[in-house]
CSV table of C-alpha atoms in Angstrom, one decimal:
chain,number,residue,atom,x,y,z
N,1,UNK,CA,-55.8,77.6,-29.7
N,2,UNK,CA,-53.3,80.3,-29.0
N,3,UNK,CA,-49.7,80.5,-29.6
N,4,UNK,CA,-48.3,80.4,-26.7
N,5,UNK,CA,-51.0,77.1,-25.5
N,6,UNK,CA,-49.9,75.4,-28.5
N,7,UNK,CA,-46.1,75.3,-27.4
N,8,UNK,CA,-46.8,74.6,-23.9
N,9,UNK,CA,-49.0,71.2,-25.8
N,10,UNK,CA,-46.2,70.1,-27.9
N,11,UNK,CA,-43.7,70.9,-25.0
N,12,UNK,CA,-45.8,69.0,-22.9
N,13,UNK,CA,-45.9,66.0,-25.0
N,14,UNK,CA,-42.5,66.2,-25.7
N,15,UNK,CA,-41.1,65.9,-21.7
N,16,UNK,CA,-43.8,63.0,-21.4
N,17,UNK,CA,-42.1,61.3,-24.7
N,18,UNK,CA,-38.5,62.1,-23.7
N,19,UNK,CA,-39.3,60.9,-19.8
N,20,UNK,CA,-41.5,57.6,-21.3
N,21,UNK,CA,-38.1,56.8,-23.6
N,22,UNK,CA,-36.3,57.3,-20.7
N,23,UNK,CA,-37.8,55.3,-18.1
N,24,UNK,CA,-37.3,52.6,-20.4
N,25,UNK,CA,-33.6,52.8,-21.3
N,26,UNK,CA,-31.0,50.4,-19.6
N,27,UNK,CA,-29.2,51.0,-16.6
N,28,UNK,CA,-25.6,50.0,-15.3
N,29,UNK,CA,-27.1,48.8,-12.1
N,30,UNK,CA,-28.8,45.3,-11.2
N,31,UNK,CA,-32.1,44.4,-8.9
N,32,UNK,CA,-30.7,42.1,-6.0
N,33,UNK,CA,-34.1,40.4,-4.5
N,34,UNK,CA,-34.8,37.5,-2.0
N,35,UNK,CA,-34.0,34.0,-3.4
N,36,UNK,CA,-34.5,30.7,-2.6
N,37,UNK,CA,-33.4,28.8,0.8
N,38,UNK,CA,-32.5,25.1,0.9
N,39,UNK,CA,-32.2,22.9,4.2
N,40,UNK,CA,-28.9,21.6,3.8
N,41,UNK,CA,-30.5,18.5,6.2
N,42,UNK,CA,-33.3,18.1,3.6
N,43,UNK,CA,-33.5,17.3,-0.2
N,44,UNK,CA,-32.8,19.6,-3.0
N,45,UNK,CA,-35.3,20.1,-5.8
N,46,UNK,CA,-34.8,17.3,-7.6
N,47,UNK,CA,-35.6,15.2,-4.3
N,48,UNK,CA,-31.9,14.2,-3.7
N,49,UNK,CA,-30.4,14.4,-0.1
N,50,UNK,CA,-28.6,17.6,-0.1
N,51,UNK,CA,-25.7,15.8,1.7
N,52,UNK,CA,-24.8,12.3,1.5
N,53,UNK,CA,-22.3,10.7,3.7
N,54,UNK,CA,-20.9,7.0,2.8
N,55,UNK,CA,-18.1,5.6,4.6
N,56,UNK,CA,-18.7,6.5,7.9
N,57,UNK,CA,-21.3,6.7,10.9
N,58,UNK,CA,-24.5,9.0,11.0
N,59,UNK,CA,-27.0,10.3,13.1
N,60,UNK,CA,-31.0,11.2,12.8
N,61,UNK,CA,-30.9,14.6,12.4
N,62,UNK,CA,-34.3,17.0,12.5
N,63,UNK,CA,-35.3,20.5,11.7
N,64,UNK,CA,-33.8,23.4,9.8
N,65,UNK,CA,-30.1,24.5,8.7
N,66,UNK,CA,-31.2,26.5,6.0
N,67,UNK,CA,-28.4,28.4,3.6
N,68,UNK,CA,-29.6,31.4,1.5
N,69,UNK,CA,-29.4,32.7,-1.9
N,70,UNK,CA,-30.1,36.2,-3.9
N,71,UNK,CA,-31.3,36.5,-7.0
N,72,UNK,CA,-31.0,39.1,-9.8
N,73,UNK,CA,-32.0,41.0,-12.6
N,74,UNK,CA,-29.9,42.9,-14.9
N,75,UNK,CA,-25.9,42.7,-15.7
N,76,UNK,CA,-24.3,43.0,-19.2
N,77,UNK,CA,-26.7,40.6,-21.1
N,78,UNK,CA,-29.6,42.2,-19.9
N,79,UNK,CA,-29.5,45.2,-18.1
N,80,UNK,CA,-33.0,46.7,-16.4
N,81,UNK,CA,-34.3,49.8,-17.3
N,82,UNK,CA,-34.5,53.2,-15.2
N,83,UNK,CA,-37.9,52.5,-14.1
N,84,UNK,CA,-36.9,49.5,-13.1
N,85,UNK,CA,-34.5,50.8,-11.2
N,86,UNK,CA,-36.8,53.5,-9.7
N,87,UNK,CA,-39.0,50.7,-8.8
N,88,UNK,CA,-36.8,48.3,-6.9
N,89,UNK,CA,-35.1,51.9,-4.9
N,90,UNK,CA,-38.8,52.1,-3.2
N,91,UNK,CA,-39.2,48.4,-2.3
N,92,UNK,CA,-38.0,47.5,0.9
N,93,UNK,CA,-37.3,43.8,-0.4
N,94,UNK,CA,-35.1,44.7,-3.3
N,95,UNK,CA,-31.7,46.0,-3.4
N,96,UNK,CA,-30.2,48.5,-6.3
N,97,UNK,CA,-26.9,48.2,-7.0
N,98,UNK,CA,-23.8,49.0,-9.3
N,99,UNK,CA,-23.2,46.3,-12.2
N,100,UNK,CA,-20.0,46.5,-11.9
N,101,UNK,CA,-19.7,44.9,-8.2
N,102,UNK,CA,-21.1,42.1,-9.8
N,103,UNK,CA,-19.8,42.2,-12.9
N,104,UNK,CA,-16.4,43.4,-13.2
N,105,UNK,CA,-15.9,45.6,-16.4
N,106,UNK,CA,-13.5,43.3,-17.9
N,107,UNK,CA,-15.2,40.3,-17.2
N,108,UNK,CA,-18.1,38.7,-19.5
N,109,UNK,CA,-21.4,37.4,-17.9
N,110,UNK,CA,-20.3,33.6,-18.5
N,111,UNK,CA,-16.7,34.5,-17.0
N,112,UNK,CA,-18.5,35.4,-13.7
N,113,UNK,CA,-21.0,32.6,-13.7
N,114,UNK,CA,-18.3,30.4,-14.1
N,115,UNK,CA,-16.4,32.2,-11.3
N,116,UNK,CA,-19.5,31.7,-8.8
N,117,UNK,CA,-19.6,28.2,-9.7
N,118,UNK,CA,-16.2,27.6,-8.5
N,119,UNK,CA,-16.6,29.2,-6.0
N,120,UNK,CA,-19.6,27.2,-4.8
N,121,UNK,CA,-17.2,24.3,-5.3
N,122,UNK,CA,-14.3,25.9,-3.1
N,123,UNK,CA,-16.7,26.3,-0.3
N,124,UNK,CA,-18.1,22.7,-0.9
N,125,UNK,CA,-14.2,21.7,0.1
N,126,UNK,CA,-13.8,24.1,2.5
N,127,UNK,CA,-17.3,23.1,4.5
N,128,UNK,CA,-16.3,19.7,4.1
N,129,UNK,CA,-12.5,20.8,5.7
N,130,UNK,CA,-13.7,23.0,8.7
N,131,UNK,CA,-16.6,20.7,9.5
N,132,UNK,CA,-13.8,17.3,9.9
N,133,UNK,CA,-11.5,19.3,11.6
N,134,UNK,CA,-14.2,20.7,14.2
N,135,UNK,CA,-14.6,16.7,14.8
N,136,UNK,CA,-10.9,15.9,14.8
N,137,UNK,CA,-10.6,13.8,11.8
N,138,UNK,CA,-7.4,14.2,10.4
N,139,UNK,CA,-6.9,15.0,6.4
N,140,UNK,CA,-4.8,15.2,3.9
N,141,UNK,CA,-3.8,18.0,1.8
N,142,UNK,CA,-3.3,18.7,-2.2
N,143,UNK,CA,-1.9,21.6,-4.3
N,144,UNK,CA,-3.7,21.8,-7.1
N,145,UNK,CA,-3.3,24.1,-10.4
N,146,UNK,CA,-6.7,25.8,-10.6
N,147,UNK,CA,-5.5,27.7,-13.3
N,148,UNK,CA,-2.5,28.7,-15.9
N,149,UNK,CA,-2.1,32.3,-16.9
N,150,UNK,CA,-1.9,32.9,-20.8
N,151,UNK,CA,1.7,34.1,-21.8
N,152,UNK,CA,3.6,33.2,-18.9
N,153,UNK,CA,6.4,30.4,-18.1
N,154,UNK,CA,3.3,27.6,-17.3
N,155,UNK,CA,1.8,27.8,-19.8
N,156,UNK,CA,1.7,24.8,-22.1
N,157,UNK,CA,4.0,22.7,-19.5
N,158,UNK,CA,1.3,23.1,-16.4
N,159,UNK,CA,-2.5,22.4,-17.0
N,160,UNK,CA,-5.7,22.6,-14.8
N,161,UNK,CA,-5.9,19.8,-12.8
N,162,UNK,CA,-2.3,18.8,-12.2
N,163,UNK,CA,-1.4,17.9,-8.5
N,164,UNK,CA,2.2,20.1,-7.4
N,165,UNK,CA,3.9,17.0,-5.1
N,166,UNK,CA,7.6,19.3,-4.9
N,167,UNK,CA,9.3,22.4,-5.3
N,168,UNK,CA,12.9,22.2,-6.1
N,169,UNK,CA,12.4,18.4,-5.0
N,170,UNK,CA,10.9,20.0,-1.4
N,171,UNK,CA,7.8,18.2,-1.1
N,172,UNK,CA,4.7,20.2,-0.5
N,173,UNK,CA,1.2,19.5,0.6
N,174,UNK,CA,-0.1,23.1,0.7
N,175,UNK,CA,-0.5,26.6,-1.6
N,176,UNK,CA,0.7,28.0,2.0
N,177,UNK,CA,4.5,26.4,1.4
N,178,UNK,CA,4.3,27.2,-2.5
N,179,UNK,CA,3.4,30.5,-1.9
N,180,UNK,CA,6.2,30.9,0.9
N,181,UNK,CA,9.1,29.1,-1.2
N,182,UNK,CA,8.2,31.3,-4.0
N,183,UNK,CA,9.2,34.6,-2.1
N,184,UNK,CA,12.2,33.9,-1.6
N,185,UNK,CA,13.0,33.1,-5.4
N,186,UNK,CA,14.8,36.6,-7.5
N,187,UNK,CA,12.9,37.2,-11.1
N,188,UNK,CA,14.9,35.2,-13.7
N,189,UNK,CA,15.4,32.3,-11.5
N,190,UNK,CA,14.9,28.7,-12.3
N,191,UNK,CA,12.1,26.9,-10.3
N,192,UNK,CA,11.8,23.1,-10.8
N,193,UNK,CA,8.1,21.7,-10.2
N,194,UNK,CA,7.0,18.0,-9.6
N,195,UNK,CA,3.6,17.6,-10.7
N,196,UNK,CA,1.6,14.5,-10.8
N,197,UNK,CA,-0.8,13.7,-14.0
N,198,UNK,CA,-2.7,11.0,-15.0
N,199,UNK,CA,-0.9,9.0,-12.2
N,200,UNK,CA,2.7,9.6,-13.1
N,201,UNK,CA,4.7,11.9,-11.9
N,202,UNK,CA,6.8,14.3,-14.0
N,203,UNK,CA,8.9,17.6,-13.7
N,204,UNK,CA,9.1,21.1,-15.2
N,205,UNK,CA,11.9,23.7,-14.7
N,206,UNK,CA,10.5,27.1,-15.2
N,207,UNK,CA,12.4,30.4,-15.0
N,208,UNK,CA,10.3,33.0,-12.7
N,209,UNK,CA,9.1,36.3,-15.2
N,210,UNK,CA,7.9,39.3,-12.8
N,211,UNK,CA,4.5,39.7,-11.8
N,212,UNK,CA,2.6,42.7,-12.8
N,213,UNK,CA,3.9,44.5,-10.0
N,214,UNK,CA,7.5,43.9,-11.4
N,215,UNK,CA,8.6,43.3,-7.5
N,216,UNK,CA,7.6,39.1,-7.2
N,217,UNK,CA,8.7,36.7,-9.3
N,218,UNK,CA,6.0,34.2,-10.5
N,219,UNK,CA,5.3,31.6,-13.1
N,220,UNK,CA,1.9,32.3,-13.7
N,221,UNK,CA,-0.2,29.2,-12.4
N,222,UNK,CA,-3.2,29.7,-10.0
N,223,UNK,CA,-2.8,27.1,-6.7
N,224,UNK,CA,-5.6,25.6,-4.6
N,225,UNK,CA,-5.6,23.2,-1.7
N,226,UNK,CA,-8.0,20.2,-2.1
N,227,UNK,CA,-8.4,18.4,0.4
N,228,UNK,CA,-8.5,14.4,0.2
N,229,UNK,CA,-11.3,13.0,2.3
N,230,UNK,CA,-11.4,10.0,4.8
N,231,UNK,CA,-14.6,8.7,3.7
N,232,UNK,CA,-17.1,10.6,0.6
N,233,UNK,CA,-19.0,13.8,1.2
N,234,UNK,CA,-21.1,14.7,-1.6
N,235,UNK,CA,-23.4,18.0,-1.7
N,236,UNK,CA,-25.6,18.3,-4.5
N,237,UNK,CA,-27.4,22.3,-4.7
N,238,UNK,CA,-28.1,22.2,-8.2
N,239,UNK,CA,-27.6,25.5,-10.0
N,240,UNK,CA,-26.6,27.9,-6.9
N,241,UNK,CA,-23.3,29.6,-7.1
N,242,UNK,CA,-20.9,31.7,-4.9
N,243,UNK,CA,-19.4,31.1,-1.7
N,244,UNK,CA,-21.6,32.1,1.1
N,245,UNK,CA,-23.9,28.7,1.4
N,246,UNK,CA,-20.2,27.3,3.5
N,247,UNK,CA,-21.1,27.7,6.8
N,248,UNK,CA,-24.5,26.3,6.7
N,249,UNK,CA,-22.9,23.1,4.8
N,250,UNK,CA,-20.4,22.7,7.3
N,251,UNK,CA,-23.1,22.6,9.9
N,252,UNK,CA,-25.3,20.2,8.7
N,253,UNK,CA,-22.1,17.6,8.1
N,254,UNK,CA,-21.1,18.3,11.3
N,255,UNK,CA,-24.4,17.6,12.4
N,256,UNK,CA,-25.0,14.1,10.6
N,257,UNK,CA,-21.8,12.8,11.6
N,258,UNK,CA,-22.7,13.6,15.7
N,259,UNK,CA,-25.2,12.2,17.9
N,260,UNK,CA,-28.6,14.2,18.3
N,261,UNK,CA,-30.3,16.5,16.0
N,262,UNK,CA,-27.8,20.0,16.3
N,263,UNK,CA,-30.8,22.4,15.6
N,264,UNK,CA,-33.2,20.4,18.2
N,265,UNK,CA,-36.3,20.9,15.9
N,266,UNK,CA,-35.6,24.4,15.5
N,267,UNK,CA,-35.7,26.8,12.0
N,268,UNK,CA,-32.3,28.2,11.8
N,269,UNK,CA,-31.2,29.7,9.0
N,270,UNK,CA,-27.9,31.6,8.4
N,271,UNK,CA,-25.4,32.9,5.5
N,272,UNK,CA,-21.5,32.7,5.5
N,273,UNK,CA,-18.1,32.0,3.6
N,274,UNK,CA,-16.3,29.5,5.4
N,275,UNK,CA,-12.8,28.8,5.2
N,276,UNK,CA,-10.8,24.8,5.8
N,277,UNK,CA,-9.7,26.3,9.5
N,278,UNK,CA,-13.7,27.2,10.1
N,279,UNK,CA,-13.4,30.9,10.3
N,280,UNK,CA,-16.2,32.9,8.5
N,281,UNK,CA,-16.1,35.6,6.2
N,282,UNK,CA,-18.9,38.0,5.4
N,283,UNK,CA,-21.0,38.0,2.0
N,284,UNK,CA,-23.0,40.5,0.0
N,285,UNK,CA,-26.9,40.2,-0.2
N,286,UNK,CA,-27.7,40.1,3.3
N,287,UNK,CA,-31.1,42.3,3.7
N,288,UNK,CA,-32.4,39.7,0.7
N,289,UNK,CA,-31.4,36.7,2.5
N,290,UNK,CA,-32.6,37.6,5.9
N,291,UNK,CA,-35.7,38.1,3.9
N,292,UNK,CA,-35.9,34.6,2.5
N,293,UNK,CA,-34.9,33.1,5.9
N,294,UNK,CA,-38.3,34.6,7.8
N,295,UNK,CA,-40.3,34.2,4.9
N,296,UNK,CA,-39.8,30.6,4.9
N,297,UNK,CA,-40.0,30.4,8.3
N,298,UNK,CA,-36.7,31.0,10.5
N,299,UNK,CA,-36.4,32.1,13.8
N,300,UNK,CA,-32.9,32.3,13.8
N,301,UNK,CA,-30.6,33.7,11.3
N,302,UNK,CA,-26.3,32.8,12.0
N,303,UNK,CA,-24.6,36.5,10.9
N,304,UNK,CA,-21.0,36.8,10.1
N,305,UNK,CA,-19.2,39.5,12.6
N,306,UNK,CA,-18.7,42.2,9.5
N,307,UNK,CA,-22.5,41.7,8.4
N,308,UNK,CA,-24.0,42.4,11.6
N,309,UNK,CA,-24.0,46.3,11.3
N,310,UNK,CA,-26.0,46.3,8.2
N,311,UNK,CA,-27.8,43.0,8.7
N,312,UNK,CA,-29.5,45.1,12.4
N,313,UNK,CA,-30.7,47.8,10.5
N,314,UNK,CA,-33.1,45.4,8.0
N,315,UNK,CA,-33.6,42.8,10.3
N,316,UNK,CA,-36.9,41.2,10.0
N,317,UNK,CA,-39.5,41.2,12.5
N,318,UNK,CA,-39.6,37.8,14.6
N,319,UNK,CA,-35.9,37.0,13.2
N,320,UNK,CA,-33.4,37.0,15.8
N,321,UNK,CA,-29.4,37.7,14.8
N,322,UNK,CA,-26.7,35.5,15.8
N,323,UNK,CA,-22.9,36.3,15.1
N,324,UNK,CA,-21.0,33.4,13.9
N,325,UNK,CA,-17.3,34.1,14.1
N,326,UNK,CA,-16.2,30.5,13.4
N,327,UNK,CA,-17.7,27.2,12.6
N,328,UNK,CA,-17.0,26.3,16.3
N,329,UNK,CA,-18.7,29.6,17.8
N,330,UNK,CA,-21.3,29.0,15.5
N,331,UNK,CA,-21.9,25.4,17.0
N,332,UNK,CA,-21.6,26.7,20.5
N,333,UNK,CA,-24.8,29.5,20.1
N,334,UNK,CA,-26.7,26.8,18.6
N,335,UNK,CA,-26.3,24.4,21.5
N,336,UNK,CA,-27.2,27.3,23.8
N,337,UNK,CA,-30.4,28.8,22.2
N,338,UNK,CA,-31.7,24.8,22.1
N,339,UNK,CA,-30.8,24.2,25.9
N,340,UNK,CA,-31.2,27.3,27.5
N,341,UNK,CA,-27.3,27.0,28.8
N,342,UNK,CA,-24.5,29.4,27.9
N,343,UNK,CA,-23.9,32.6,26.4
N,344,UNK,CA,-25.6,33.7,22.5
N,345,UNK,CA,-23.1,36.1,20.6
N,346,UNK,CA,-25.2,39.1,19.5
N,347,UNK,CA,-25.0,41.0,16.1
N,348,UNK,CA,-23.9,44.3,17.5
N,349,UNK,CA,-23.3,47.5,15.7
């Protein structure tokens, strides 16, 4: 063998040894693909209603409300390799994407699972909210302390859990009025909270620090309304986190707690956050859920308005898109596709 043939051998061998190594080192990115979809009329996989309703009237209900899910390979604790990657860029089913829109870089993997599972819980609350005031029922709102920032003026007097009755012995029933009593207090003020814990009530004068802005003046506790049902709601998903399941629960408890079957027999399907006042927000993942929906059989999928651009240009054959602004519009297009009467909101670009 020559010279120059035995260099262009070793060369060789060493681009196929450098491109093998690597195809198979890890990437930043993760591998979003279709995941399951639940009927949130049906049972979960453990045979258990999805949702229960005790303490008040319900109706028969039939057919398909279906909520979607994505699931993933990758993040911090396991990242996917550059073929991987390569792979999942050619398949029309998968989605490539950043680690870091999923995983923020100073977050760990069990600080975000945690973060999706409260979230799921939010939009349990929030479903159950916007579905009772669709029907009229009135409710009653709590502030609750979600959570107490390390280092500032809460913490060690407020805890997780604790219900905020007062302000500066105002009475409040919403984050809405904290938040709005709060900006008006100057950094270095005193701000006296009533809390109830464990049934009794008790009070904590905090003075106000600045936030990391240095222009508000906080005292470092997270807020969230929970809402205090007239009768019990339970939904039970198993392990399914995030937000965007909201609409489709607030549809089916709309739906049991009204006469007829909403969906009429029908496979609809559909993707959402929801908030208590019913409007909906969009959500990531919506190629792979649209996926799930007509692979398990949906005819119909329920879009939020700022997913409908990307959601008509990987919309699946036989799938038809319908945006749902609110709760209530969302209601309205499904009564019209199952009698033939009124007006369907398109997805439009």
């Amino acid at each position: 063998m020559s010279r120059r043939a035995a260099t262009l051998t070793v060369a060789s061998v060493l681009i196929l040894a450098l491109a093998l190594v690597g195809s198979l080192m890890p990437v930043p990115y993760i591998a979003l693909m279709p995941g399951p979809t639940s009927n949130t009329l049906g049972t979960n996989e453990k045979g258990q209603q999805v949702i229960t309703i005790d303490g008040r009237q319900t109706y028969p209900d039939e057919g398909h409300l279906n909520f979607t899910t994505v699931t993933y390979r990758g993040g911090p604790g396991g990242r996917i390799d550059l073929f991987t990657a390569l792979r999942g860029w050619l398949d029309h089913d998968t989605a490539i994407v950043p680690e870091e829109l999923y995983f923020p870089k100073d977050e760990s993997q069990k600080q975000v699972d945690q973060e999706n599972t409260r979230q799921m819980q939010d939009s349990q609350q929030s479903a159950k909210a916007a579905a009772l005031h669709e029907l009229g029922v009135p409710l009653q709102t709590q502030v609750i302390v979600q959570g107490v920032q390390k280092g500032r003026p809460a913490d060690g007097r407020l805890q997780p859990g604790d219900q905020v009755t007062a302000l500066d012995g105002a009475k409040v029933t919403s984050t809405a009025q904290v938040t709005g009593a709060m900006a008006k207090r100057k950094i270095g003020d005193k701000v006296t909270l009533t809390v109830q814990r464990g049934g009794k009530d008790t009070t904590q004068t905090l003075t106000t620090v600045a936030d990391p802005t240095g222009k508000r003046a906080v005292v470092g506790v997270v807020l969230g309304d929970q809402y205090k049902f007239p009768f019990k709601i339970d939904i039970s998903v198993g392990d399914i986190g995030g937000p965007s399941a909201g609409l489709m629960f607030a549809l089916a408890i709309y739906d049991k707690l009204t006469p007829g079957p909403l969906s009429a027999g029908r496979f609809i399907a559909g993707t959402g956050e929801i908030d208590a006042d019913g409007q909906v927000s969009p959500i990531g993942g919506i190629q792979q859920k649209m996926i799930a929906a007509r692979r398990a059989g949906a005819t119909v999928f329920l879009t939020p308005k700022k997913n409908c651009s990307e959601a008509l240009g990987a919309r699946p054959a036989g799938l038809r898109l319908v945006r749902a602004d609110t709760l209530h519009t969302a209601i309205q297009a499904i009564n019209a596709i199952t009698t033939g009467k009124g007006t369907v909101p398109a997805c439009t670009k």
